[in-house]
Coordinates of N, CA, C and O in Angstrom, one line a residue:
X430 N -8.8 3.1 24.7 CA -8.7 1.8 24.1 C -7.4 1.2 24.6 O -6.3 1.7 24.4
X431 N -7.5 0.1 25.1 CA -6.3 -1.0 24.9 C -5.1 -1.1 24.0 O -5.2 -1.8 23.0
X432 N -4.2 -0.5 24.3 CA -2.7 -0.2 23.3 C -2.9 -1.7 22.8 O -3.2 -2.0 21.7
X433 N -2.6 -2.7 23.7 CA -2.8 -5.0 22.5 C -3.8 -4.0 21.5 O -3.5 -3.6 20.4
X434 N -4.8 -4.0 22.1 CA -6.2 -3.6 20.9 C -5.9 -3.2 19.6 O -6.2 -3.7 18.5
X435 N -5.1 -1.9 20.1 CA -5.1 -0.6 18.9 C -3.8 -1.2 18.3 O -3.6 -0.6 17.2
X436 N -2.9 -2.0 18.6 CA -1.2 -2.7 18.0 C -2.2 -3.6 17.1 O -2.1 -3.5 15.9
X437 N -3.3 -4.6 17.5 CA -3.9 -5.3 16.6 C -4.6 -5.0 15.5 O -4.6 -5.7 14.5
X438 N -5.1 -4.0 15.7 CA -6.2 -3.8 14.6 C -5.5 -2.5 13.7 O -6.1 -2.2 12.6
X439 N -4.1 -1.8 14.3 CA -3.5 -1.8 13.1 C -2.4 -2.2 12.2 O -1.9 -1.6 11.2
X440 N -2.2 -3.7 12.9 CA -1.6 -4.4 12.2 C -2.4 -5.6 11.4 O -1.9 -6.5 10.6
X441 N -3.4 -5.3 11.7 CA -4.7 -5.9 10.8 C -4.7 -5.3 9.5 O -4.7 -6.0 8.5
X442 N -4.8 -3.9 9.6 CA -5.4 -2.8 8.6 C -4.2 -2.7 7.3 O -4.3 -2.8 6.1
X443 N -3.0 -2.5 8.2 CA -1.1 -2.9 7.7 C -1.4 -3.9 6.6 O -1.6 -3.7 5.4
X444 N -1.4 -5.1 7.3 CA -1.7 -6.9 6.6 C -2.6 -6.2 5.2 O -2.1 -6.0 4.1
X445 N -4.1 -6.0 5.7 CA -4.8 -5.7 4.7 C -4.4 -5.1 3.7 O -4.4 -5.8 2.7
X446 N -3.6 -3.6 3.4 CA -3.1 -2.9 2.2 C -1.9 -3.4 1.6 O -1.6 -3.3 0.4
X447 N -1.1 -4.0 2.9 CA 0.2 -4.5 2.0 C -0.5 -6.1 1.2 O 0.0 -6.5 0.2
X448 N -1.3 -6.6 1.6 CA -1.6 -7.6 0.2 C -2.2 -6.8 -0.9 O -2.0 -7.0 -2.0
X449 N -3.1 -5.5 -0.4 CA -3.8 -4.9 -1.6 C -2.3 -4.1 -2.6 O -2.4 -3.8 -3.8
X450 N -1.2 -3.8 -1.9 CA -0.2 -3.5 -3.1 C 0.2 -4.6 -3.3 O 0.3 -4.4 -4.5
X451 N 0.6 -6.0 -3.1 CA 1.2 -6.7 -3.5 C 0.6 -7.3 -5.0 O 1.4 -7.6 -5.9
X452 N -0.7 -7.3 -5.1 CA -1.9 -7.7 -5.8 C -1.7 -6.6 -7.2 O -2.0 -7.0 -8.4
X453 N -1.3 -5.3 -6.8 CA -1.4 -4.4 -7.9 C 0.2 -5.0 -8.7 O 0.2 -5.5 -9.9
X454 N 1.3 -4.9 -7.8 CA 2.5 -5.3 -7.8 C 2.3 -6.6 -9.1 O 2.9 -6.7 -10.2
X455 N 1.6 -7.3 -8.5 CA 2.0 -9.1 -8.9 C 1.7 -8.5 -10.2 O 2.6 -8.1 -10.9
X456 N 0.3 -8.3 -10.7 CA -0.4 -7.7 -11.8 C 0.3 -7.3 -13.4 O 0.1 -7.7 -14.5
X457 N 1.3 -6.1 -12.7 CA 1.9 -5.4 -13.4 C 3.8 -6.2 -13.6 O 4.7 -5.7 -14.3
X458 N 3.8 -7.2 -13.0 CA 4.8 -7.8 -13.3 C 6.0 -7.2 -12.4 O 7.2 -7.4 -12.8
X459 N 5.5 -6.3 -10.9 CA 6.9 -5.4 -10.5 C 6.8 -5.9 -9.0 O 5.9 -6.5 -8.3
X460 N 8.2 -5.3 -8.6 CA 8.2 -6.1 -7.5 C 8.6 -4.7 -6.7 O 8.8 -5.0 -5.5
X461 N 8.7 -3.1 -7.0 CA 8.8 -2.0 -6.6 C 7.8 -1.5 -6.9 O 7.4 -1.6 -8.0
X462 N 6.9 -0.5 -5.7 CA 5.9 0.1 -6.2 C 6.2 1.2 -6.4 O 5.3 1.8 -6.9
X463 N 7.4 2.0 -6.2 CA 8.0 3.1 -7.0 C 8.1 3.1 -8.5 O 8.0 3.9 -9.4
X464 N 8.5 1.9 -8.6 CA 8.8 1.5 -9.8 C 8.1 1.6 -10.7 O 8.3 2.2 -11.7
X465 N 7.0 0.7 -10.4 CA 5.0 0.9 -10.9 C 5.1 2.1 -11.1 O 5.1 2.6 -12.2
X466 N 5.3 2.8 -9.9 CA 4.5 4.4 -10.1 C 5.2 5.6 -11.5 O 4.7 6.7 -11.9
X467 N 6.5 4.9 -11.8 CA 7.4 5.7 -12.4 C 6.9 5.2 -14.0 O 6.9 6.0 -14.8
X468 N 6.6 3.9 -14.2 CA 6.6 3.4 -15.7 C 4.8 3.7 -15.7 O 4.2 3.3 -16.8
X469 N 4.3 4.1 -15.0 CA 2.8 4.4 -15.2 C 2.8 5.6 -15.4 O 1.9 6.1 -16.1
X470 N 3.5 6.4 -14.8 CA 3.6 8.1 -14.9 C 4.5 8.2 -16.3 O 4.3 9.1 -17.0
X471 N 5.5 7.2 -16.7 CA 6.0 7.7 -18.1 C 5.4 7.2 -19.4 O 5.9 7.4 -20.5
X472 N 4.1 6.5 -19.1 CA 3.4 5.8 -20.3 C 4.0 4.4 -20.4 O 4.1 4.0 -21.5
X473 N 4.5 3.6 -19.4 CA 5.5 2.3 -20.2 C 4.1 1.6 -20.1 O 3.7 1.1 -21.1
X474 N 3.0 1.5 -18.7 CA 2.0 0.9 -18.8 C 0.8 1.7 -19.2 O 0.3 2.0 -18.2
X475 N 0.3 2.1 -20.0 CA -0.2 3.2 -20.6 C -1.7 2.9 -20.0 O -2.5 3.9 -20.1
X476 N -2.2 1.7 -19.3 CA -3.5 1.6 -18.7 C -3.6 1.2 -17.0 O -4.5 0.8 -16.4
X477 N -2.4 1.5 -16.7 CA -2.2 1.4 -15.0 C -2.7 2.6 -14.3 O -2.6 2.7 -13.1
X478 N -3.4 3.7 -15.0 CA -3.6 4.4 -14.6 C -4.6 4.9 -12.9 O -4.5 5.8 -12.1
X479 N -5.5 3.7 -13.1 CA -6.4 3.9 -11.9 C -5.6 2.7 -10.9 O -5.7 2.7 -9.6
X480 N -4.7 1.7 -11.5 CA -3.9 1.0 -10.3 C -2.9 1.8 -10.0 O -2.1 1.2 -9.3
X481 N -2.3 3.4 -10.3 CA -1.6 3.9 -9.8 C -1.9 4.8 -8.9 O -1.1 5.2 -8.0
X482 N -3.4 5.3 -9.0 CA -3.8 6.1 -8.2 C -4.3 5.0 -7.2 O -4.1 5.4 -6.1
X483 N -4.8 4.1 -7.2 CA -4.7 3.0 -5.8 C -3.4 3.2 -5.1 O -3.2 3.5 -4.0
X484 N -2.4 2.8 -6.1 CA -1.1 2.5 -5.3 C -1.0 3.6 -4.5 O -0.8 3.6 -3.3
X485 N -1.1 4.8 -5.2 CA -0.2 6.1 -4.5 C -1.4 6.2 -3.0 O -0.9 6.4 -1.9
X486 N -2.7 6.0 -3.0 CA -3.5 5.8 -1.7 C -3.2 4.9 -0.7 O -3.2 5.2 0.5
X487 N -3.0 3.5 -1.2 CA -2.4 2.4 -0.1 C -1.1 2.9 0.4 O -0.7 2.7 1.5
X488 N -0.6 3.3 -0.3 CA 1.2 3.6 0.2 C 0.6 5.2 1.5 O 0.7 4.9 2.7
X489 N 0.3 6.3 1.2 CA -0.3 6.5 1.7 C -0.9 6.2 3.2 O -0.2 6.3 4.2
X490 N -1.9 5.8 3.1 CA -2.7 4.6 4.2 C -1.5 4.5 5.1 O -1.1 5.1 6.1
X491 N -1.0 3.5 4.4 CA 0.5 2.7 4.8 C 1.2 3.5 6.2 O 1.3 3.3 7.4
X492 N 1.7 4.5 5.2 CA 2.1 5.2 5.7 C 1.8 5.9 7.0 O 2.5 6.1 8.0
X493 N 0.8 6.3 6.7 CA 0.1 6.4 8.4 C -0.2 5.7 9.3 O -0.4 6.0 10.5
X494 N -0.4 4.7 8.8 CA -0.5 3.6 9.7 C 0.4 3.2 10.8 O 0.3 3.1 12.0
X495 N 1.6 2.8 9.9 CA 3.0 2.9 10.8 C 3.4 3.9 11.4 O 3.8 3.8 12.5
X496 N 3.3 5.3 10.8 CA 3.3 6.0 12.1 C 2.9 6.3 13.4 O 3.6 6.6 14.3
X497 N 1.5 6.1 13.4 CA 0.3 5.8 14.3 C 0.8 4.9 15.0 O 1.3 5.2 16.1
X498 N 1.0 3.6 14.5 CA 1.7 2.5 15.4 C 2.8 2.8 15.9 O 3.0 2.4 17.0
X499 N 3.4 3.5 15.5 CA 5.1 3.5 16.5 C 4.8 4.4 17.6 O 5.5 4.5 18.6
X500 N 3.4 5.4 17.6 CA 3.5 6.6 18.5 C 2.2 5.9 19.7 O 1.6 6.4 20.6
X501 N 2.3 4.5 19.3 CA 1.6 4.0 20.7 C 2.0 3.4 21.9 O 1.2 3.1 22.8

């Protein structure tokens, strides 16, 4: 595959998750998704429960993603 190709389509993928955290983010009124993940883990949002287990998978994703990209 074409390194343009594979820079595009995972900076496509990138774009894609970071609006899907921004969305959970906006939601819950935070602007850290650590932060989310800490007041959902101590009960402050006592029903964030399935938007934390998204978060901790997009971050995740995320995460690989950028790595993948830097090793192209």
């Amino acid at each position: 595959m074409d390194k343009e190709i594979a820079e595009d389509l995972i900076s496509y993928k990138l774009r894609n998750i970071q609006e899907h955290i921004t969305k959970i983010l906006k939601r819950w009124n935070e602007t850290n998704a650590f932060t989310f993940l800490e007041k959902a883990k101590d009960g402050t949002y006592s029903e964030a429960e399935n938007d934390a287990i998204d978060l901790k998978q997009l971050l995740l994703e995320e995460k690989k993603l950028k790595n993948l990209y830097n090793t192209l």
